[in-house]
């Protein structure tokens, strides 16, 4: 949607311009924003990395990424030429105190040509351990000082644990104002994740039943078929808990379980999320075993293709004990959710790429039907499909056609692709545009990040102090280790088959 007020001239500087994120996500997103005429009239993208490269070679590489990963498919020649005229490359070493003037000069040149002090966005698309050096570099150059105009985008994971997140935050807050910081979790930019707020708070239908009286338990699954691709080096230092649970899964949990906000003001939404995170019952060290399960895939088959085990993937040490699967059971100690289990699981090399939230409702208090009529009875459930085939599915009981009284489950479905004729933007399109506009609603605040680390900290500690004896403990192409089934079976529950699989039966 075009925005009423024209956007101010903006220079986007991407540190880590040679990396995967820039190639697969950032440039395709910026290109699509350009095609949708959503970027400011005067904008420039400056890619910064160590390697020596000229603008032409840099643009050719980016074009390949757009052709492969843009939601609109391969780029049109003319459009690409117009867009790429805004893109330049700069070789710079963040760790070299002598380097940098070239960046300041480039910014000043652009601004001189435009005749204005532009908004400057510095996007740190770099590994977490380089964030400090990049921030110090910006500080040295003095190019990110204007609290209104200059912004810093930091990718998750923010820190490696609670202590490093606090230390990093202290360091960054000594250099930049909180209003300049955009801590990105791309799940928050996904249409369906944002729709959770619309679904819960724009409809009066659901809020009255959104509590412990009616909801039996909640399951959040984020499953991927991919392994670690070319990111073995990063992933092996991270693992599923740091890579997915501490951020994406807890953010989804926040949106599902938070209290209604009084406005859509960035801080109001973030306050409500922090309240929710603070209400999550801390996992005691001696209970980690009952509350969390880890796994690592061995070789197996995904979609009919043989896959290597995690330890055979490129860049992964043969004795790696990094988890590629994590499942959690959490409780929220507040009036709304007391006693309702929330089960979270995520893993790589699962049988299907699917992210969905399933809300399982309690049984009807009384069954007036004869026993034979309810043989196929199932409790109501509501499934929010985040990806793919985004939508919402409600399972209800209906009388099956026929002369006998026989009840059976049927699904009412809302699918994005059927309901709306336009393709939704990619998460990074939404989020990059928000940074350019200066809207931090979908970004994480420091206290939110810290609360999320506190929740996973006991599990991190326990897992680090006792190495897993049974890795690999699930074959590629399965739904994770058996212990994940037991985790949820304790309360008499079982992981749901995801709804896509059921549809396709
Ligand atoms: C990233 C993780 O944040 O999210 C990756 O670092 C993961 O390991 C990815 O593959 C999943 O994102 P999406 O949008 O494909 O679900």
Coordinates of C-alpha atoms and ligand atoms in Angstrom, one line a residue:
X1 CA 0.0 0.0 0.0
X2 CA 1.5 3.4 -0.9
X3 CA 2.1 5.6 2.1
X4 CA 0.5 9.0 2.2
X5 CA 3.6 11.0 3.2
X6 CA 6.6 10.6 0.9
X7 CA 9.4 8.8 2.5
X8 CA 12.5 10.8 3.3
X9 CA 15.7 10.2 1.3
X10 CA 17.4 7.1 2.7
X11 CA 20.8 5.4 2.4
X12 CA 20.8 1.8 3.4
X13 CA 24.2 0.5 4.3
X14 CA 24.5 -3.3 4.5
X15 CA 27.4 -4.7 6.4
X16 CA 27.9 -8.3 5.3
X17 CA 27.0 -7.6 1.7
X18 CA 28.6 -10.7 0.5
X19 CA 26.6 -13.0 2.8
X20 CA 23.7 -15.3 2.4
X21 CA 21.1 -13.0 4.0
X22 CA 21.9 -10.1 1.7
X23 CA 21.8 -12.4 -1.3
X24 CA 18.7 -14.5 -0.5
X25 CA 16.5 -12.1 1.5
X26 CA 17.5 -8.4 1.7
X27 CA 18.1 -7.6 -1.9
X28 CA 15.1 -9.5 -3.3
X29 CA 13.0 -7.8 -0.6
X30 CA 14.4 -4.3 -1.6
X31 CA 13.9 -5.1 -5.3
X32 CA 10.2 -6.0 -4.7
X33 CA 9.7 -2.8 -2.6
X34 CA 11.2 -0.9 -5.5
X35 CA 8.8 -2.6 -8.0
X36 CA 5.9 -1.8 -5.7
X37 CA 7.1 1.9 -5.7
X38 CA 7.4 1.8 -1.9
X39 CA 11.0 2.9 -1.6
X40 CA 11.8 6.6 -1.2
X41 CA 12.3 8.5 -4.4
X42 CA 15.9 9.2 -3.4
X43 CA 17.4 6.0 -2.0
X44 CA 20.8 4.3 -2.2
X45 CA 22.0 0.9 -1.1
X46 CA 25.7 0.6 -0.2
X47 CA 26.9 -3.0 0.3
X48 CA 29.9 -3.2 2.6
X49 CA 32.2 -6.3 2.9
X50 CA 35.9 -7.1 3.1
X51 CA 36.3 -8.6 -0.3
X52 CA 37.5 -6.4 -3.2
X53 CA 34.8 -6.2 -5.8
X54 CA 33.5 -3.5 -8.2
X55 CA 29.9 -2.3 -8.4
X56 CA 29.3 -4.3 -11.6
X57 CA 30.4 -7.7 -10.1
X58 CA 28.4 -7.0 -7.0
X59 CA 25.3 -6.2 -8.9
X60 CA 25.6 -9.3 -11.1
X61 CA 25.8 -11.5 -8.0
X62 CA 22.8 -9.7 -6.4
X63 CA 20.9 -10.2 -9.7
X64 CA 21.4 -14.0 -9.4
X65 CA 19.9 -13.9 -5.9
X66 CA 16.9 -12.0 -7.1
X67 CA 16.4 -14.4 -10.0
X68 CA 16.5 -17.3 -7.7
X69 CA 14.7 -16.0 -4.6
X70 CA 12.4 -13.1 -5.5
X71 CA 8.7 -13.9 -4.9
X72 CA 8.1 -12.5 -8.4
X73 CA 10.6 -14.8 -10.1
X74 CA 13.5 -13.7 -12.3
X75 CA 14.0 -10.0 -12.7
X76 CA 13.0 -8.0 -15.7
X77 CA 16.0 -6.5 -17.5
X78 CA 14.8 -2.9 -17.5
X79 CA 13.5 -3.0 -14.0
X80 CA 16.7 -4.5 -12.7
X81 CA 18.9 -2.0 -14.5
X82 CA 16.8 0.9 -12.9
X83 CA 16.9 -0.6 -9.5
X84 CA 20.6 -1.6 -9.5
X85 CA 21.6 1.9 -10.5
X86 CA 20.9 2.7 -6.8
X87 CA 23.2 -0.1 -5.6
X88 CA 26.9 0.3 -4.9
X89 CA 29.7 -1.7 -3.3
X90 CA 32.4 -0.6 -0.9
X91 CA 35.2 -2.8 0.4
X92 CA 35.8 -2.1 4.1
X93 CA 37.2 -4.0 7.0
X94 CA 35.3 -3.6 10.2
X95 CA 38.2 -4.8 12.3
X96 CA 40.7 -2.3 10.9
X97 CA 40.6 1.0 12.8
X98 CA 42.3 2.7 9.8
X99 CA 39.5 1.8 7.4
X100 CA 36.2 3.6 7.2
X101 CA 36.7 7.0 5.7
X102 CA 35.5 5.7 2.4
X103 CA 32.1 4.9 3.9
X104 CA 31.8 8.4 5.5
X105 CA 32.8 9.9 2.1
X106 CA 30.3 7.9 0.3
X107 CA 27.5 9.0 2.6
X108 CA 28.5 12.6 2.3
X109 CA 28.8 12.5 -1.5
X110 CA 25.3 11.0 -1.8
X111 CA 23.9 13.6 0.6
X112 CA 25.7 16.4 -1.2
X113 CA 24.2 15.3 -4.5
X114 CA 20.7 15.1 -3.0
X115 CA 21.2 18.4 -1.1
X116 CA 19.8 16.9 2.2
X117 CA 21.0 15.0 5.2
X118 CA 19.4 11.6 4.4
X119 CA 18.1 9.0 6.8
X120 CA 20.8 6.4 7.3
X121 CA 20.0 2.8 8.0
X122 CA 22.9 0.5 8.9
X123 CA 21.9 -3.1 8.5
X124 CA 24.2 -5.6 10.3
X125 CA 23.8 -8.7 8.2
X126 CA 26.8 -10.2 9.9
X127 CA 27.5 -13.1 12.4
X128 CA 26.6 -12.2 16.0
X129 CA 30.2 -12.2 17.1
X130 CA 30.9 -9.3 14.7
X131 CA 28.2 -7.0 15.9
X132 CA 30.4 -5.4 18.5
X133 CA 33.1 -4.5 16.0
X134 CA 30.6 -3.1 13.5
X135 CA 29.0 -0.9 16.2
X136 CA 32.4 0.3 17.3
X137 CA 33.3 1.1 13.7
X138 CA 30.1 3.2 13.3
X139 CA 30.9 4.9 16.5
X140 CA 34.4 5.7 15.4
X141 CA 33.2 7.2 12.1
X142 CA 30.5 9.2 13.8
X143 CA 28.1 8.4 11.0
X144 CA 25.2 7.0 13.1
X145 CA 24.7 9.8 15.7
X146 CA 21.4 11.4 14.7
X147 CA 18.8 9.8 17.0
X148 CA 16.0 10.8 14.6
X149 CA 17.6 9.9 11.3
X150 CA 20.1 7.2 11.9
X151 CA 19.1 3.6 12.6
X152 CA 20.8 0.4 13.3
X153 CA 19.3 -3.0 12.4
X154 CA 20.6 -6.0 14.3
X155 CA 19.8 -9.6 13.3
X156 CA 19.0 -12.3 15.8
X157 CA 20.3 -14.1 17.8
X158 CA 21.0 -11.0 19.9
X159 CA 23.8 -12.4 22.1
X160 CA 24.5 -16.1 22.8
X161 CA 22.9 -16.2 26.2
X162 CA 21.5 -13.9 28.9
X163 CA 24.9 -12.6 30.0
X164 CA 26.2 -11.8 26.5
X165 CA 22.8 -10.3 25.5
X166 CA 22.9 -8.0 28.6
X167 CA 26.6 -7.1 27.9
X168 CA 25.9 -6.4 24.2
X169 CA 22.9 -4.3 25.1
X170 CA 24.9 -2.3 27.6
X171 CA 27.6 -1.7 24.9
X172 CA 25.1 -0.7 22.2
X173 CA 23.1 1.5 24.5
X174 CA 26.3 3.4 25.3
X175 CA 26.7 4.2 21.6
X176 CA 23.1 4.5 20.3
X177 CA 19.7 5.5 21.6
X178 CA 17.1 2.8 22.0
X179 CA 15.0 4.6 19.4
X180 CA 17.7 3.9 16.9
X181 CA 17.8 0.2 17.5
X182 CA 15.9 -2.3 15.4
X183 CA 16.3 -5.8 16.6
X184 CA 14.9 -7.9 13.9
X185 CA 13.1 -11.2 14.1
X186 CA 11.8 -11.9 10.6
X187 CA 9.0 -14.0 11.9
X188 CA 7.3 -10.9 13.1
X189 CA 7.2 -9.6 9.5
X190 CA 5.3 -12.6 8.2
X191 CA 1.8 -11.7 7.2
X192 CA 0.2 -14.7 9.1
X193 CA 2.2 -13.9 12.2
X194 CA 0.9 -10.3 12.1
X195 CA -2.5 -11.7 11.4
X196 CA -2.6 -13.3 14.8
X197 CA -3.1 -9.9 16.3
X198 CA -5.9 -9.0 13.8
X199 CA -7.5 -12.4 14.3
X200 CA -7.5 -12.1 18.1
X201 CA -8.2 -8.4 18.6
X202 CA -10.3 -7.4 15.6
X203 CA -12.9 -10.1 16.1
X204 CA -15.1 -10.3 19.2
X205 CA -15.7 -14.0 18.5
X206 CA -12.6 -15.4 19.9
X207 CA -11.5 -13.3 22.9
X208 CA -14.2 -14.7 25.3
X209 CA -13.0 -18.3 24.7
X210 CA -9.3 -17.4 24.6
X211 CA -8.4 -18.7 28.1
X212 CA -8.0 -21.6 30.4
X213 CA -11.8 -22.2 30.7
X214 CA -12.0 -23.3 27.1
X215 CA -8.5 -24.0 25.9
X216 CA -7.0 -27.3 26.8
X217 CA -3.5 -26.8 25.4
X218 CA -1.6 -25.1 22.6
X219 CA 1.0 -26.5 20.2
X220 CA 3.4 -24.4 18.2
X221 CA 5.3 -26.3 15.5
X222 CA 8.0 -24.7 13.2
X223 CA 9.3 -27.6 11.1
X224 CA 11.8 -27.3 8.2
X225 CA 12.8 -29.8 5.6
X226 CA 16.1 -28.1 5.0
X227 CA 19.3 -28.9 6.9
X228 CA 22.0 -26.2 7.6
X229 CA 22.7 -25.4 3.9
X230 CA 25.8 -23.2 3.6
X231 CA 25.5 -21.9 7.2
X232 CA 27.1 -24.8 9.0
X233 CA 29.7 -22.6 10.7
X234 CA 27.1 -20.3 12.2
X235 CA 24.5 -23.0 13.0
X236 CA 26.9 -25.3 14.8
X237 CA 27.7 -22.6 17.3
X238 CA 24.0 -21.8 17.6
X239 CA 21.7 -24.8 17.6
X240 CA 17.9 -24.9 17.4
X241 CA 17.4 -23.4 20.8
X242 CA 19.3 -20.2 20.1
X243 CA 18.4 -20.1 16.4
X244 CA 14.7 -20.7 16.6
X245 CA 13.2 -21.1 20.1
X246 CA 14.6 -18.1 21.9
X247 CA 13.3 -15.8 19.2
X248 CA 10.8 -17.0 16.5
X249 CA 8.9 -19.5 18.7
X250 CA 8.7 -17.3 21.8
X251 CA 7.6 -14.4 19.6
X252 CA 4.8 -16.5 18.2
X253 CA 3.9 -17.6 21.7
X254 CA 3.7 -13.9 22.8
X255 CA 1.2 -13.0 20.0
X256 CA -0.9 -16.1 20.8
X257 CA -1.0 -15.5 24.6
X258 CA -0.5 -11.8 25.3
X259 CA -3.2 -9.6 26.8
X260 CA -5.1 -7.3 24.5
X261 CA -3.2 -4.1 23.8
X262 CA -4.9 -0.7 24.3
X263 CA -3.4 0.6 21.1
X264 CA -1.1 -0.3 18.2
X265 CA 1.6 1.9 19.6
X266 CA 5.0 0.2 19.3
X267 CA 5.7 0.3 23.0
X268 CA 2.2 -0.8 24.0
X269 CA 2.5 -4.0 22.0
X270 CA 6.0 -4.6 23.3
X271 CA 4.9 -4.0 26.9
X272 CA 2.2 -6.6 26.5
X273 CA 4.7 -9.1 25.1
X274 CA 7.2 -8.5 27.9
X275 CA 4.4 -9.0 30.4
X276 CA 3.7 -12.4 28.8
X277 CA 7.3 -13.5 28.8
X278 CA 7.6 -12.5 32.4
X279 CA 4.6 -14.7 33.3
X280 CA 6.2 -17.8 31.8
X281 CA 7.0 -20.1 34.7
X282 CA 10.8 -20.5 35.0
X283 CA 12.0 -24.0 34.3
X284 CA 13.9 -25.2 37.4
X285 CA 17.3 -26.8 36.8
X286 CA 16.1 -30.2 38.1
X287 CA 13.0 -30.0 35.9
X288 CA 14.7 -29.4 32.5
X289 CA 14.4 -33.1 31.8
X290 CA 10.6 -32.9 32.0
X291 CA 10.3 -29.6 30.2
X292 CA 12.7 -29.8 27.2
X293 CA 13.9 -32.3 24.7
X294 CA 16.8 -31.9 22.2
X295 CA 17.6 -33.9 19.1
X296 CA 20.0 -34.1 16.3
X297 CA 19.2 -35.7 12.9
X298 CA 21.1 -38.7 11.5
X299 CA 20.9 -39.7 7.9
X300 CA 17.5 -40.4 6.5
X301 CA 15.0 -39.6 3.7
X302 CA 13.1 -36.4 3.2
X303 CA 10.5 -36.2 0.4
X304 CA 12.0 -39.4 -1.2
X305 CA 15.6 -38.0 -1.2
X306 CA 18.4 -39.5 0.8
X307 CA 19.9 -37.0 3.2
X308 CA 23.1 -37.0 5.1
X309 CA 23.1 -36.8 8.9
X310 CA 23.9 -33.5 10.5
X311 CA 27.4 -34.5 11.3
X312 CA 28.1 -35.2 7.6
X313 CA 26.9 -31.8 6.5
X314 CA 29.5 -29.3 5.2
X315 CA 31.2 -27.3 7.9
X316 CA 29.9 -29.5 10.8
X317 CA 32.5 -31.3 13.0
X318 CA 32.0 -35.1 13.0
X319 CA 31.5 -35.2 16.7
X320 CA 29.1 -32.2 16.9
X321 CA 26.7 -32.2 19.8
X322 CA 24.7 -29.2 18.5
X323 CA 20.9 -29.8 18.6
X324 CA 18.9 -29.5 15.4
X325 CA 15.6 -30.2 17.2
X326 CA 14.2 -28.7 20.3
X327 CA 10.8 -29.2 22.1
X328 CA 9.6 -27.4 25.1
X329 CA 6.7 -27.5 27.5
X330 CA 5.9 -24.2 29.1
X331 CA 3.3 -22.8 31.5
X332 CA 2.1 -19.3 31.9
X333 CA 1.4 -18.2 35.4
X334 CA -1.4 -15.7 35.0
X335 CA -5.2 -15.7 35.3
X336 CA -5.8 -16.4 31.7
X337 CA -3.5 -19.3 31.2
X338 CA -2.9 -21.0 34.6
X339 CA -2.5 -24.7 34.1
X340 CA -2.7 -24.7 30.2
X341 CA 0.4 -26.4 28.7
X342 CA 2.0 -24.7 25.7
X343 CA 4.1 -27.1 23.7
X344 CA 6.7 -25.7 21.3
X345 CA 8.8 -27.7 18.8
X346 CA 11.1 -26.9 16.0
X347 CA 13.5 -29.0 13.9
X348 CA 15.5 -29.2 10.8
X349 CA 15.1 -32.1 8.2
X350 CA 11.6 -32.8 9.3
X351 CA 9.2 -34.5 6.8
X352 CA 7.5 -31.2 5.8
X353 CA 8.1 -27.5 5.9
X354 CA 5.3 -26.3 8.1
X355 CA 4.7 -23.7 10.7
X356 CA 1.5 -23.7 12.5
X357 CA -0.2 -23.0 15.9
X358 CA -2.9 -25.4 17.0
X359 CA -5.3 -24.4 19.8
X360 CA -6.9 -27.4 21.2
X361 CA -10.2 -26.7 23.0
X362 CA -11.7 -28.6 26.0
X363 CA -14.4 -31.2 25.4
X364 CA -18.0 -30.1 25.5
X365 CA -19.1 -30.4 29.2
X366 CA -21.8 -32.9 28.4
X367 CA -22.4 -35.3 25.5
X368 CA -26.1 -35.9 24.9
X369 CA -25.4 -38.2 21.9
X370 CA -25.5 -42.0 22.0
X371 CA -22.1 -43.6 22.3
X372 CA -22.3 -44.9 18.7
X373 CA -22.8 -41.4 17.3
X374 CA -19.6 -40.0 18.8
X375 CA -17.1 -42.8 17.8
X376 CA -15.2 -40.3 15.6
X377 CA -15.6 -37.4 17.9
X378 CA -12.6 -35.0 18.3
X379 CA -12.3 -31.9 20.4
X380 CA -12.5 -28.6 18.6
X381 CA -9.3 -27.2 17.3
X382 CA -8.2 -24.0 15.6
X383 CA -5.1 -24.1 13.6
X384 CA -3.3 -20.9 12.5
X385 CA -1.2 -21.8 9.5
X386 CA 1.8 -19.6 9.3
X387 CA 3.4 -21.3 6.3
X388 CA 2.9 -22.6 3.7
X389 CA -0.7 -22.3 2.5
X390 CA -1.2 -19.5 5.0
X391 CA -4.6 -19.5 6.6
X392 CA -6.8 -20.6 9.5
X393 CA -8.6 -23.9 9.9
X394 CA -11.3 -24.6 12.5
X395 CA -12.3 -28.1 13.2
X396 CA -15.9 -28.6 14.4
X397 CA -18.2 -31.6 14.7
X398 CA -21.0 -32.0 12.3
X399 CA -23.6 -34.6 11.7
X400 CA -22.5 -36.8 8.9
X401 CA -25.1 -37.2 6.1
X402 CA -27.3 -40.2 6.4
X403 CA -30.2 -41.6 8.3
X404 CA -28.2 -42.5 11.3
X405 CA -27.0 -40.0 13.9
X406 CA -23.3 -40.1 13.4
X407 CA -21.0 -37.2 14.2
X408 CA -17.6 -36.5 12.6
X409 CA -15.0 -33.7 12.3
X410 CA -15.2 -31.2 9.5
X411 CA -12.9 -28.3 8.8
X412 CA -13.9 -24.7 8.0
X413 CA -11.0 -23.1 6.2
X414 CA -9.8 -19.6 5.5
X415 CA -6.9 -19.5 3.0
X416 CA -5.0 -16.3 2.2
X417 CA -4.6 -17.2 -1.4
X418 CA -8.3 -17.8 -2.0
X419 CA -9.5 -14.8 0.1
X420 CA -7.1 -12.2 -1.4
X421 CA -6.0 -11.8 -4.9
X422 CA -2.6 -10.2 -4.2
X423 CA 0.4 -12.1 -3.0
X424 CA 1.5 -11.1 0.5
X425 CA 4.9 -9.3 0.8
X426 CA 7.8 -11.3 2.2
X427 CA 8.6 -10.7 5.8
X428 CA 11.8 -8.8 5.0
X429 CA 9.9 -6.4 2.7
X430 CA 7.5 -5.4 5.6
X431 CA 10.4 -5.1 8.1
X432 CA 12.7 -3.1 5.8
X433 CA 10.0 -0.7 5.0
X434 CA 9.2 -0.3 8.7
X435 CA 12.8 0.6 9.4
X436 CA 12.9 3.1 6.6
X437 CA 9.6 4.6 7.9
X438 CA 10.9 4.5 11.5
X439 CA 8.2 2.2 12.9
X440 CA 9.6 -0.2 15.5
X441 CA 6.3 -2.0 16.4
X442 CA 7.4 -5.3 14.8
X443 CA 10.9 -5.2 16.3
X444 CA 12.2 -6.4 19.6
X445 CA 13.1 -4.2 22.5
X446 CA 16.1 -5.0 24.7
X447 CA 13.9 -6.1 27.7
X448 CA 12.0 -8.5 25.5
X449 CA 15.2 -10.1 24.3
X450 CA 16.5 -10.5 27.8
X451 CA 13.2 -12.0 29.1
X452 CA 13.4 -14.5 26.2
X453 CA 16.9 -15.5 27.2
X454 CA 15.9 -15.9 30.8
X455 CA 13.3 -18.4 29.8
X456 CA 15.7 -20.6 27.8
X457 CA 18.7 -20.1 30.1
X458 CA 18.2 -23.1 32.5
X459 CA 17.8 -25.4 29.5
X460 CA 20.9 -23.9 27.8
X461 CA 22.9 -24.4 31.0
X462 CA 21.6 -28.0 31.5
X463 CA 22.3 -29.0 28.0
X464 CA 25.7 -27.5 28.0
X465 CA 26.7 -29.1 31.3
X466 CA 25.5 -32.6 30.3
X467 CA 26.4 -33.6 26.7
X468 CA 23.8 -35.6 24.9
X469 CA 24.7 -39.3 24.9
X470 CA 22.4 -40.4 22.2
X471 CA 23.0 -38.0 19.2
X472 CA 22.0 -38.5 16.4
X473 CA 18.6 -39.5 17.9
X474 CA 16.2 -39.0 15.0
X475 CA 16.5 -39.8 11.3
X476 CA 16.2 -37.0 8.8
X477 CA 12.6 -37.1 7.5
X478 CA 11.0 -37.9 10.9
X479 CA 9.2 -35.7 13.5
X480 CA 12.1 -35.7 15.9
X481 CA 13.2 -38.0 18.8
X482 CA 10.9 -40.2 20.7
X483 CA 11.5 -38.2 23.8
X484 CA 9.5 -35.4 22.2
X485 CA 6.5 -37.6 22.1
X486 CA 7.0 -38.5 25.8
X487 CA 7.3 -34.9 26.8
X488 CA 3.8 -34.2 25.8
X489 CA 2.4 -37.7 26.5
X490 CA 2.9 -36.9 30.3
X491 CA -0.3 -34.8 30.2
X492 CA -2.1 -37.2 28.0
X493 CA -1.5 -35.2 24.8
X494 CA 0.1 -36.0 21.5
X495 CA 1.6 -33.9 18.7
X496 CA -1.0 -33.2 16.0
X497 CA -0.4 -34.3 12.5
X498 CA -0.1 -31.0 10.7
X499 CA -3.2 -29.9 8.8
X500 CA -1.5 -29.8 5.4
X501 CA -0.7 -33.5 5.6
X502 CA -4.4 -34.2 6.6
X503 CA -5.6 -32.1 3.7
X504 CA -3.6 -34.1 1.2
X505 CA -4.7 -37.5 2.4
Ligands
LIG1 C1 16.2 -18.2 10.5 C2 17.1 -19.3 11.1 O1 16.1 -17.2 11.5 O2 14.9 -18.7 10.2 C3 17.2 -20.4 10.1 O3 18.4 -18.8 11.4 C4 15.8 -20.9 9.6 O4 18.0 -21.5 10.6 C5 15.0 -19.7 9.2 O5 16.0 -21.8 8.5 C6 13.5 -20.1 8.9 O6 12.9 -19.0 8.4 P1 11.6 -19.3 7.4 O7 11.2 -17.9 7.1 O8 12.1 -20.0 6.2 O9 10.6 -20.1 8.2

